[in-house]
Coordinates of C-alpha atoms and ligand atoms in Angstrom, one line a residue:
X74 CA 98.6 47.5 80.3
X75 CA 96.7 50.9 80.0
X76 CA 99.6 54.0 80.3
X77 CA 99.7 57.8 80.0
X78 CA 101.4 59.0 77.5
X79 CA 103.9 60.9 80.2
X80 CA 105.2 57.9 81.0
X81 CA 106.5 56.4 78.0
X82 CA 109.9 56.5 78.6
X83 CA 109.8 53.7 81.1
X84 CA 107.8 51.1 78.3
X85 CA 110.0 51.7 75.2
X86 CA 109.8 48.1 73.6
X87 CA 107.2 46.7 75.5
X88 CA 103.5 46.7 74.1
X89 CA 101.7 48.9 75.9
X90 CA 97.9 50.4 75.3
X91 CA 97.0 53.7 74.9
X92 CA 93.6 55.6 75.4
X93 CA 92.4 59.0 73.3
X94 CA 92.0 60.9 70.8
X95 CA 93.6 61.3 66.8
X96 CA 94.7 64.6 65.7
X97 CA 96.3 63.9 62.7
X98 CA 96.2 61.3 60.4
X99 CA 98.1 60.6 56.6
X100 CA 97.9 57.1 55.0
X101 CA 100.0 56.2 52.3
X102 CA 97.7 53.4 51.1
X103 CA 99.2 50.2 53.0
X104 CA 100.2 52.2 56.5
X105 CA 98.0 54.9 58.5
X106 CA 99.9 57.2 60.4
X107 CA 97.9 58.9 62.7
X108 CA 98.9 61.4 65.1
X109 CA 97.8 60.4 69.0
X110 CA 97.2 62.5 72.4
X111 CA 95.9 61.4 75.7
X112 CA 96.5 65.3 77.6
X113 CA 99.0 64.3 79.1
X114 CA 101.1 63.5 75.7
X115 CA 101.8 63.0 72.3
X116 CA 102.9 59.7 69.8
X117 CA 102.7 58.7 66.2
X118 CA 100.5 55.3 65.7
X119 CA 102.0 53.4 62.8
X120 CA 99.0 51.0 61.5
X121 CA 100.4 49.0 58.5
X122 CA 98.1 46.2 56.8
X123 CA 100.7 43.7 57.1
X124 CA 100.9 43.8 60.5
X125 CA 97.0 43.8 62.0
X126 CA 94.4 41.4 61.5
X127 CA 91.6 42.3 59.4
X128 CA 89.1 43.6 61.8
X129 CA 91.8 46.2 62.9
X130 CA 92.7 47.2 59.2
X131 CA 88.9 48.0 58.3
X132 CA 88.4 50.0 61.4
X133 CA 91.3 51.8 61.1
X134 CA 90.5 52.5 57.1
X135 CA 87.5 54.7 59.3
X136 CA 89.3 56.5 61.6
X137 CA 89.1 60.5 61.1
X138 CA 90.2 63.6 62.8
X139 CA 89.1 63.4 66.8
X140 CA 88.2 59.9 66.5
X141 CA 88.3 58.2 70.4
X142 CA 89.9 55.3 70.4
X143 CA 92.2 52.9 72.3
X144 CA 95.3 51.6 70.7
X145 CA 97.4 48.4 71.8
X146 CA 101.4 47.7 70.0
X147 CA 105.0 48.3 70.4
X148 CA 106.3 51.9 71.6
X149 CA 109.7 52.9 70.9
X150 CA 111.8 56.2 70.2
X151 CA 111.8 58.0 66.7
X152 CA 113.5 60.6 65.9
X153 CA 111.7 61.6 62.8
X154 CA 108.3 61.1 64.4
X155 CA 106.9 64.5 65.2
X156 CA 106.8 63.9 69.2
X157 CA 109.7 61.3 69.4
X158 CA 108.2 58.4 69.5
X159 CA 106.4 55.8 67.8
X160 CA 103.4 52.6 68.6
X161 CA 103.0 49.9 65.8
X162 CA 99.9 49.0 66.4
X163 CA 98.6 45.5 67.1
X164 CA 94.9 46.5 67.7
X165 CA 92.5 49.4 67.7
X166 CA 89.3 49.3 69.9
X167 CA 87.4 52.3 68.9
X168 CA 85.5 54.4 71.2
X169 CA 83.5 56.7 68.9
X170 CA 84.3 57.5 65.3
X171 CA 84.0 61.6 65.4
X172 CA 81.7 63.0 62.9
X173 CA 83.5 65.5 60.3
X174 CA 85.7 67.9 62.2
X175 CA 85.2 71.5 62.2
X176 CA 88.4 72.9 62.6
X177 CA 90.9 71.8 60.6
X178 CA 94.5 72.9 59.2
X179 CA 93.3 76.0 57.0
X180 CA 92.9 79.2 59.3
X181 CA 90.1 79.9 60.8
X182 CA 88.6 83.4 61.9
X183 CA 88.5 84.5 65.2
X184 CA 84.9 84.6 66.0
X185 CA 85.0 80.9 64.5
X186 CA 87.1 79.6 66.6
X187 CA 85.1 81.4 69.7
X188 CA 81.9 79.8 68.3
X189 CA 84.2 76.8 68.7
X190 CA 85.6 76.6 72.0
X191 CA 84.7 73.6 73.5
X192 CA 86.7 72.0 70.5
X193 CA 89.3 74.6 69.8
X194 CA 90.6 74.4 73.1
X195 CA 91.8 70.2 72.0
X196 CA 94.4 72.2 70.0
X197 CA 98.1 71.8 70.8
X198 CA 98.5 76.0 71.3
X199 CA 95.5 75.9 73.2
X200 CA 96.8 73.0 75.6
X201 CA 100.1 74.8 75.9
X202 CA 98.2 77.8 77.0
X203 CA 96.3 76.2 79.3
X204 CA 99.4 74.4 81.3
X205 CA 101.2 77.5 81.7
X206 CA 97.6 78.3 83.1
X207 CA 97.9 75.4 85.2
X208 CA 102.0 76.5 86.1
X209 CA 101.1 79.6 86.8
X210 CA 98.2 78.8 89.7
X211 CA 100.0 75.9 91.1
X212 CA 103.6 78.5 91.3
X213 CA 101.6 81.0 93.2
X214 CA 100.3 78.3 95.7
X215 CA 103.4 77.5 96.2
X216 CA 105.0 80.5 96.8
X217 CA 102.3 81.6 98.8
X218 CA 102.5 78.6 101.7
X219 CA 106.5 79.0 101.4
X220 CA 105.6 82.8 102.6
X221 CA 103.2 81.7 105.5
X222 CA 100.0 83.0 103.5
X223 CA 97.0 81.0 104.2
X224 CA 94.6 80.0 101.7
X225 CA 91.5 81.6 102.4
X226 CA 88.1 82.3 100.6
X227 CA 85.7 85.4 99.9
X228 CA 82.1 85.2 99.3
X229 CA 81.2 86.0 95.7
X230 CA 77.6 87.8 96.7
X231 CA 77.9 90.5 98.2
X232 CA 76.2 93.8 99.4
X233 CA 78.7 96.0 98.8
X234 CA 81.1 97.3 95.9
X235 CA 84.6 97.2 96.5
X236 CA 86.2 99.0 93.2
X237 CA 85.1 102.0 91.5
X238 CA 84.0 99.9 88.5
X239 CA 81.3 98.4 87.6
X240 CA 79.1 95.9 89.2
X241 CA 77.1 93.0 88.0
X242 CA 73.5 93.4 90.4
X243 CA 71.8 90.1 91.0
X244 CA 68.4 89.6 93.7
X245 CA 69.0 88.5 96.9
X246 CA 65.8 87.1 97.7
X247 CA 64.4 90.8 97.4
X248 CA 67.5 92.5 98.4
X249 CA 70.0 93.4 95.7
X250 CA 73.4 92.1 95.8
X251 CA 76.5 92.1 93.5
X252 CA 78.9 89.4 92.2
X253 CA 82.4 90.3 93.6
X254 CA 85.0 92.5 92.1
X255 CA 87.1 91.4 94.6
X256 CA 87.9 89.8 97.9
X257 CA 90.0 92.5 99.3
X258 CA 87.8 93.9 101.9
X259 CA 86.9 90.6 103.3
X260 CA 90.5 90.0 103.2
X261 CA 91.4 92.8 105.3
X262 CA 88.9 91.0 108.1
X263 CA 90.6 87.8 108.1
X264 CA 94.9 89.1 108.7
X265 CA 93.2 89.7 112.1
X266 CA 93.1 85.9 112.4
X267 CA 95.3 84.6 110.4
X268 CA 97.7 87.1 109.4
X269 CA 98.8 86.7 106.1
X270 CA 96.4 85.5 103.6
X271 CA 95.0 85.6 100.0
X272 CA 92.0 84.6 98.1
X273 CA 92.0 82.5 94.5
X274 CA 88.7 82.9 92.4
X275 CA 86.7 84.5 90.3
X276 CA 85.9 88.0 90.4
X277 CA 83.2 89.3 87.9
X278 CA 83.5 93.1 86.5
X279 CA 81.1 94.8 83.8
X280 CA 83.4 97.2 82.1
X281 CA 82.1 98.0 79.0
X282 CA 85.6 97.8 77.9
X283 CA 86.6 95.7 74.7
X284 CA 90.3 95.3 74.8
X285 CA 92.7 92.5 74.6
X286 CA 93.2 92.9 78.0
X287 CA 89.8 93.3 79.5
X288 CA 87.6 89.6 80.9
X289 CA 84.0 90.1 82.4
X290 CA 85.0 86.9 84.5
X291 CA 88.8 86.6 85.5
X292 CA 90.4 85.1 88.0
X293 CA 92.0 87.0 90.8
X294 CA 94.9 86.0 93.4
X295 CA 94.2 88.6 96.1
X296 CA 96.8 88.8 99.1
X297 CA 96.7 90.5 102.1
X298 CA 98.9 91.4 104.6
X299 CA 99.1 92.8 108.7
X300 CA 102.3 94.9 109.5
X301 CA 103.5 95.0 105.9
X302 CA 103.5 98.7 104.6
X303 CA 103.9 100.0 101.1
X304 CA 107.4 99.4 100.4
X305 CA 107.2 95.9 101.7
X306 CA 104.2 94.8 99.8
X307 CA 106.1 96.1 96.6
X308 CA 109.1 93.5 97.6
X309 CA 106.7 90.5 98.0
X310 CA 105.2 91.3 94.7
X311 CA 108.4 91.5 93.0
X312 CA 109.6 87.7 94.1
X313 CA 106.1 86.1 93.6
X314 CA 106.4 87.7 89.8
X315 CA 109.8 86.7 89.7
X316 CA 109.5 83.3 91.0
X317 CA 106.4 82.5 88.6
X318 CA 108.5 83.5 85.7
X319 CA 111.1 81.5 87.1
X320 CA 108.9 78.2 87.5
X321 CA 107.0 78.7 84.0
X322 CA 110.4 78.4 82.3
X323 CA 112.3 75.6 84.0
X324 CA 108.9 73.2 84.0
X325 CA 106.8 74.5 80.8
X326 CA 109.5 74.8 78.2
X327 CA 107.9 72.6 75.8
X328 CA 104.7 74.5 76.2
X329 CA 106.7 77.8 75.6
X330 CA 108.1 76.3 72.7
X331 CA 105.3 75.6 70.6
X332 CA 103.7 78.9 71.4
X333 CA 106.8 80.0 70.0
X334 CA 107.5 82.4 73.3
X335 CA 111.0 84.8 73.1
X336 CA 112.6 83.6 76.3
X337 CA 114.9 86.2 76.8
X338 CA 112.9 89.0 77.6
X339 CA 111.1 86.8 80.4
X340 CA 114.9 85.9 81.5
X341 CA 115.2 89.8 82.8
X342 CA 112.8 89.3 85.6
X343 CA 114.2 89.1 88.7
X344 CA 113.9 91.3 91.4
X345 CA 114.9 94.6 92.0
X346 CA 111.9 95.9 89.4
X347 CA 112.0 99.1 87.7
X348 CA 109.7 102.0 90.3
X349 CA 108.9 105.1 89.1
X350 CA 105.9 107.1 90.5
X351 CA 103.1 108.3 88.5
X352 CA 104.2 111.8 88.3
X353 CA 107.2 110.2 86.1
X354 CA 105.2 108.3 84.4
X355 CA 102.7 111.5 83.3
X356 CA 106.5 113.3 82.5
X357 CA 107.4 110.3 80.4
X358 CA 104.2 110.2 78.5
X359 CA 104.5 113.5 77.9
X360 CA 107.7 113.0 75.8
X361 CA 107.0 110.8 74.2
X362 CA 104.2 112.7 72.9
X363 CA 101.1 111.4 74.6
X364 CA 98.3 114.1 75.3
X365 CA 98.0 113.2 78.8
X366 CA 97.5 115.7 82.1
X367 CA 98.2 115.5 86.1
X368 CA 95.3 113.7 87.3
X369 CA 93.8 111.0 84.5
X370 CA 94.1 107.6 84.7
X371 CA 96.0 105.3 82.4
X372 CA 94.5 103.4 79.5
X373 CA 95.4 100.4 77.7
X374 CA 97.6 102.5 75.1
X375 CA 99.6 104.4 77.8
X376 CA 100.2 101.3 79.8
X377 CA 101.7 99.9 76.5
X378 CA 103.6 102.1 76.2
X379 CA 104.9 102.6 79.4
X380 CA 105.3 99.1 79.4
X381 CA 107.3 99.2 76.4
X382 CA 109.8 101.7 78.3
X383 CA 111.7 99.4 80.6
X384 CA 113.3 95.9 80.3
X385 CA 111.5 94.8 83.2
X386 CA 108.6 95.1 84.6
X387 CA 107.7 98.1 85.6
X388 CA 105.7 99.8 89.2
X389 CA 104.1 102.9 88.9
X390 CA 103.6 104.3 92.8
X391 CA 101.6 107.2 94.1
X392 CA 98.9 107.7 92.0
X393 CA 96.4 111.0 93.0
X394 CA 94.1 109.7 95.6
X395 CA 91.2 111.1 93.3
X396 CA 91.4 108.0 90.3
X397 CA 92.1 105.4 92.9
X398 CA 89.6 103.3 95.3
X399 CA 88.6 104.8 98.7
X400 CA 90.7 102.4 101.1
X401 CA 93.9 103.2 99.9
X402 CA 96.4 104.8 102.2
X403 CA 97.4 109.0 101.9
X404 CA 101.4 109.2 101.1
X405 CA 102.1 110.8 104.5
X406 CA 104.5 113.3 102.5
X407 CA 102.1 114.7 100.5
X408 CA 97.9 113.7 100.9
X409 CA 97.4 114.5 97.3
X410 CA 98.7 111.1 96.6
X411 CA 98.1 107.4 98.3
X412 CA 100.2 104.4 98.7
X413 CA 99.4 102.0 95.8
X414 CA 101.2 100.3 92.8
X415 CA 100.3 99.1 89.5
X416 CA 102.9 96.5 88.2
X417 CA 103.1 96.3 84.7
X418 CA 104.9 93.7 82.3
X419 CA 107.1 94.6 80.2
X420 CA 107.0 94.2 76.2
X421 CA 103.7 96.3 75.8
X422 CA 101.7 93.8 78.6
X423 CA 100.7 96.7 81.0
X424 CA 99.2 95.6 84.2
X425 CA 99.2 92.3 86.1
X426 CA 98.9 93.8 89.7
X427 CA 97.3 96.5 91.2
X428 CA 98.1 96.8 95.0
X429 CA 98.4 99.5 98.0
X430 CA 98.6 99.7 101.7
X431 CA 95.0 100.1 103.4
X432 CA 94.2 102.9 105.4
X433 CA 94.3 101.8 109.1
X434 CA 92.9 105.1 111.2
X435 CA 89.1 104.9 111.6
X436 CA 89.0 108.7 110.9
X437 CA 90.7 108.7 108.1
X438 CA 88.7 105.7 106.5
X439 CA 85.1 107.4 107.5
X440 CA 85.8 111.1 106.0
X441 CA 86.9 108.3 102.6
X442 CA 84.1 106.8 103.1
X443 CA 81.6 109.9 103.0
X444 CA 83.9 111.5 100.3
X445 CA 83.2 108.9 98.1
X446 CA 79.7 109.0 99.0
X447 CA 79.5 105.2 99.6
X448 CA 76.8 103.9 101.8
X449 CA 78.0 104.3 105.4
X450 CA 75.9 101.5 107.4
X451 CA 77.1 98.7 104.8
X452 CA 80.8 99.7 105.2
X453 CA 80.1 99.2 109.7
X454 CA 81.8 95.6 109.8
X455 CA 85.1 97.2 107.6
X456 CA 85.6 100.0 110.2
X457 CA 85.3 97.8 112.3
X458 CA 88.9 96.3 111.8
X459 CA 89.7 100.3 112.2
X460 CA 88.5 100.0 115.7
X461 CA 89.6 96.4 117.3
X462 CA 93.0 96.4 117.0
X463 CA 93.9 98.2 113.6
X464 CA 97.4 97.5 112.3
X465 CA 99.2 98.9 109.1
X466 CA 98.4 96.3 106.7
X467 CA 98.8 96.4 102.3
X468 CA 97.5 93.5 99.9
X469 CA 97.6 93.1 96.4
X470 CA 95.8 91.7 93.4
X471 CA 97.2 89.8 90.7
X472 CA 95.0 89.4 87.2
X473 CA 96.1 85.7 86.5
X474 CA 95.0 85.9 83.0
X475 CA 97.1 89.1 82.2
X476 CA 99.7 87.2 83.9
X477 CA 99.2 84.3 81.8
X478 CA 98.7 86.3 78.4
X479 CA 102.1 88.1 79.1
X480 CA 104.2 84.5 80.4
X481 CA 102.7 83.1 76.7
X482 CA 103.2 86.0 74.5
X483 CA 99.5 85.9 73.6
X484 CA 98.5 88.9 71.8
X485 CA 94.8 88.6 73.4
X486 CA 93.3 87.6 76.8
X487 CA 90.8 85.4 75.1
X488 CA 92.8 82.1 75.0
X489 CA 94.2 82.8 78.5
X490 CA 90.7 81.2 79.8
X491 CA 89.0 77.7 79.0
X492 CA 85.6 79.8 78.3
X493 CA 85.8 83.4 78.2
X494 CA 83.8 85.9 79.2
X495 CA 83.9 88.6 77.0
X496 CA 81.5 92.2 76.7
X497 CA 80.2 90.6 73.1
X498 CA 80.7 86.7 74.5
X499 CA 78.4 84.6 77.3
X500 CA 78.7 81.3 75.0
X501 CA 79.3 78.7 74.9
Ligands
LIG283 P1 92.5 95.9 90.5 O1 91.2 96.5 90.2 O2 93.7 96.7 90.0 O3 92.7 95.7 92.1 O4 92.6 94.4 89.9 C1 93.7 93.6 90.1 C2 94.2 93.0 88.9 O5 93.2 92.3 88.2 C3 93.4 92.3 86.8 N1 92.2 92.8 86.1 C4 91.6 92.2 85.0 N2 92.0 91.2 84.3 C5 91.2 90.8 83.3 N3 90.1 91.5 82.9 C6 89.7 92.6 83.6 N4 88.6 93.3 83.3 C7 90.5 93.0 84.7 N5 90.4 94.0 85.6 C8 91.5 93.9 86.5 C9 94.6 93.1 86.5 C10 94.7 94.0 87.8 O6 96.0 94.4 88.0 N6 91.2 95.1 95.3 C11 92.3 95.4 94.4 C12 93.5 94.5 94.6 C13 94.2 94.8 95.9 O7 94.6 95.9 96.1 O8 94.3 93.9 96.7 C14 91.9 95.2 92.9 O9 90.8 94.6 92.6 O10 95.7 92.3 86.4

């Protein structure tokens, strides 16, 4: 009988067969040991002369690293066997016998391994990324339908910019269009249907920006919300964060484990988050000896350190309307300033979310709308939700592969992503 790996526990002592791939392999001249995974686990295959028929024995003598194959014996529990357990094999049935293997145990450079992605992601730290990947979108579907969000979806062509960064331009059968920074304004349409809803997809910015926290492609989770206002939107943000975390350590701990991931710091987040607004956040740059001044915008380096400030994550409110996108609300104490938040995570991450309640007054949007000198006719259909029954509404968006880079420890985006997208990377 053909099982997954994940399952072994329920065939110890019975022969079983196995399909996939070898990772390892030692032979001490009578008996191969060859490390085995299928994805979904690992074993050690124990293939000793004496106990396989010829046929088997020569085959196996050809095995090498990523060699497919399908294996047939006895599985049972091992202690001393790197994953636990152990087949003797019976027999081998090979699938292809992989030609020599580029990666192998010495290290390898980055921009090797990036030439390499299509095989360096078959790694054991590159699967453990990539479930916590898989942890982390399946956590925030969850949370979302346990929060009465619906699952909705944004076109990725569009007509129109919706940050102040900037945009790939592709032709629209003559017309020019641009791939989507983000589904937020489209969001905004659909809380008059549906009320609470979010968007999960890729959104496609080209910053010129060459950081380990900058994608051309990433993938966005973008909520919005009707009758939620600033404060609120904060709150939600804080439990989704807090409920990931939660998740990614109770059902990915051996992932965590072999990426080697402090779990402590990750134990601190739960709600209430740290909140300080950016006016503290310019004062505590200051000290700590940053040339900064009222008014710029924070890079990667004060975000780290900022980040670095607090135990837990970290929002910075209130940001001068003047750095910040054209939709976002005016603090009705003081105009100089709008109703947004950054989240960042702690230990030097910097930010995951960026978020803010919408401006819900048609005036108010069209003198934002002409102060930002953006195109008046395109933005119609968006003041029109300021003109059929307008609510106070707020959204956010979360950066799931900052998210994921942070839960992992990862010191780079780059292996947040099967195949990133990078300012000096399109391939492969
Ligand atoms: P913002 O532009 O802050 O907000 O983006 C939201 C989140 O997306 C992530 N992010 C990135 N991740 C990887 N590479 C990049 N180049 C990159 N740029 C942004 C970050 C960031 O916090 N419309 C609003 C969201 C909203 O208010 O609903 C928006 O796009 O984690």
């Amino acid at each position: 009988m053909v099982i997954l790996l994940k399952n072994i526990k329920k065939y110890l002592n019975k022969v079983v067969t196995l399909r996939g791939w070898i990772f390892n392999i030692r032979s001490s001249g009578s008996i191969y040991f060859c490390q085995f995974r299928d994805g979904t686990g690992e074993i050690q295959a124990i293939v000793s002369k004496k106990d396989v028929d010829e046929e088997t024995w020569q085959l196996t003598k050809k095995l090498t690293l990523e060699s497919s194959c399908e294996i047939t014996g006895k599985v049972y529990q091992e202690k001393r066997s790197p994953s636990g357990y152990e087949m003797l094999v019976k027999k081998l049935k090979v699938f292809q016998i992989a030609l020599k293997y580029p990666i192998g145990k010495k290290s390898h450079g980055v921009d090797f391994l990036m030439d390499h992605r299509h095989l360096w992601i078959r790694s054991r730290r590159q699967q453990a990324i990539l479930k916590i990947r898989d942890e982390v979108i399946f956590s925030i579907r969850e949370f979302m339908r346990k929060n009465d969000f619906v699952l909705t979806d944004t076109p990725i062509l569009t007509p129109t910019p919706c940050e102040q960064v900037e945009l790939f331009k592709t032709d629209y059968f003559g017309e020019k269009a641009y791939l989507s920074q983000s589904g937020q304004l489209y969001l905004e349409a659909l809380i008059y249907s549906l009320g609470r809803v979010y968007d999960f997809g890729p959104v496609f910015r080209a910053e010129k920006s060459k950081t380990r926290r900058h994608l051309i492609e990433f993938w966005m989770m973008d909520a919005e919300m009707a009758f939620v206002d600033h404060q609120e939107n904060m709150r939600i943000q804080e439990e989704l964060v807090s409920y990931l975390v939660e998740k990614v350590i109770k059902n990915r701990k051996k992932e965590l484990e072999i990426l080697k991931r402090n779990l402590e710091p990750l134990k601190n987040v739960k709600p209430p988050f740290v909140k300080i607004t950016y006016d503290q956040a310019i004062d505590l740059l200051k000290k700590k000896g940053v040339k900064i001044k009222w008014g710029d915008d924070f890079g990667g380096d004060e975000e780290t350190i900022l980040s670095k400030s607090f135990e837990k994550p970290v929002f910075i409110e209130k940001y001068p309307a003047g750095i910040k996108a054209f939709y976002m609300k005016p603090d009705p104490e003081n105009q100089k300033y709008v109703l947004n938040d950054d989240l960042l995570a702690p230990e030097g991450y910097g930010e995951i979310i960026g978020g803010s309640e919408r401006i819900d007054d048609l005036n108010t949007l069209e003198e934002k709308i002409k102060e930002f000198k953006l195109p008046k006719e395109e933005y119609q259909w968006y003041l029109d939700l300021r003109r059929y029954g307008s609510v106070p509404h707020s959204g956010f968006g979360l950066g799931l592969e900052r998210t994921v880079a942070w839960l992992c420890g990862l010191e780079h985006i780059r292996e947040t992503i099967p195949f990133p997208r990078l300012i000096n990377r399109l391939r492969p």
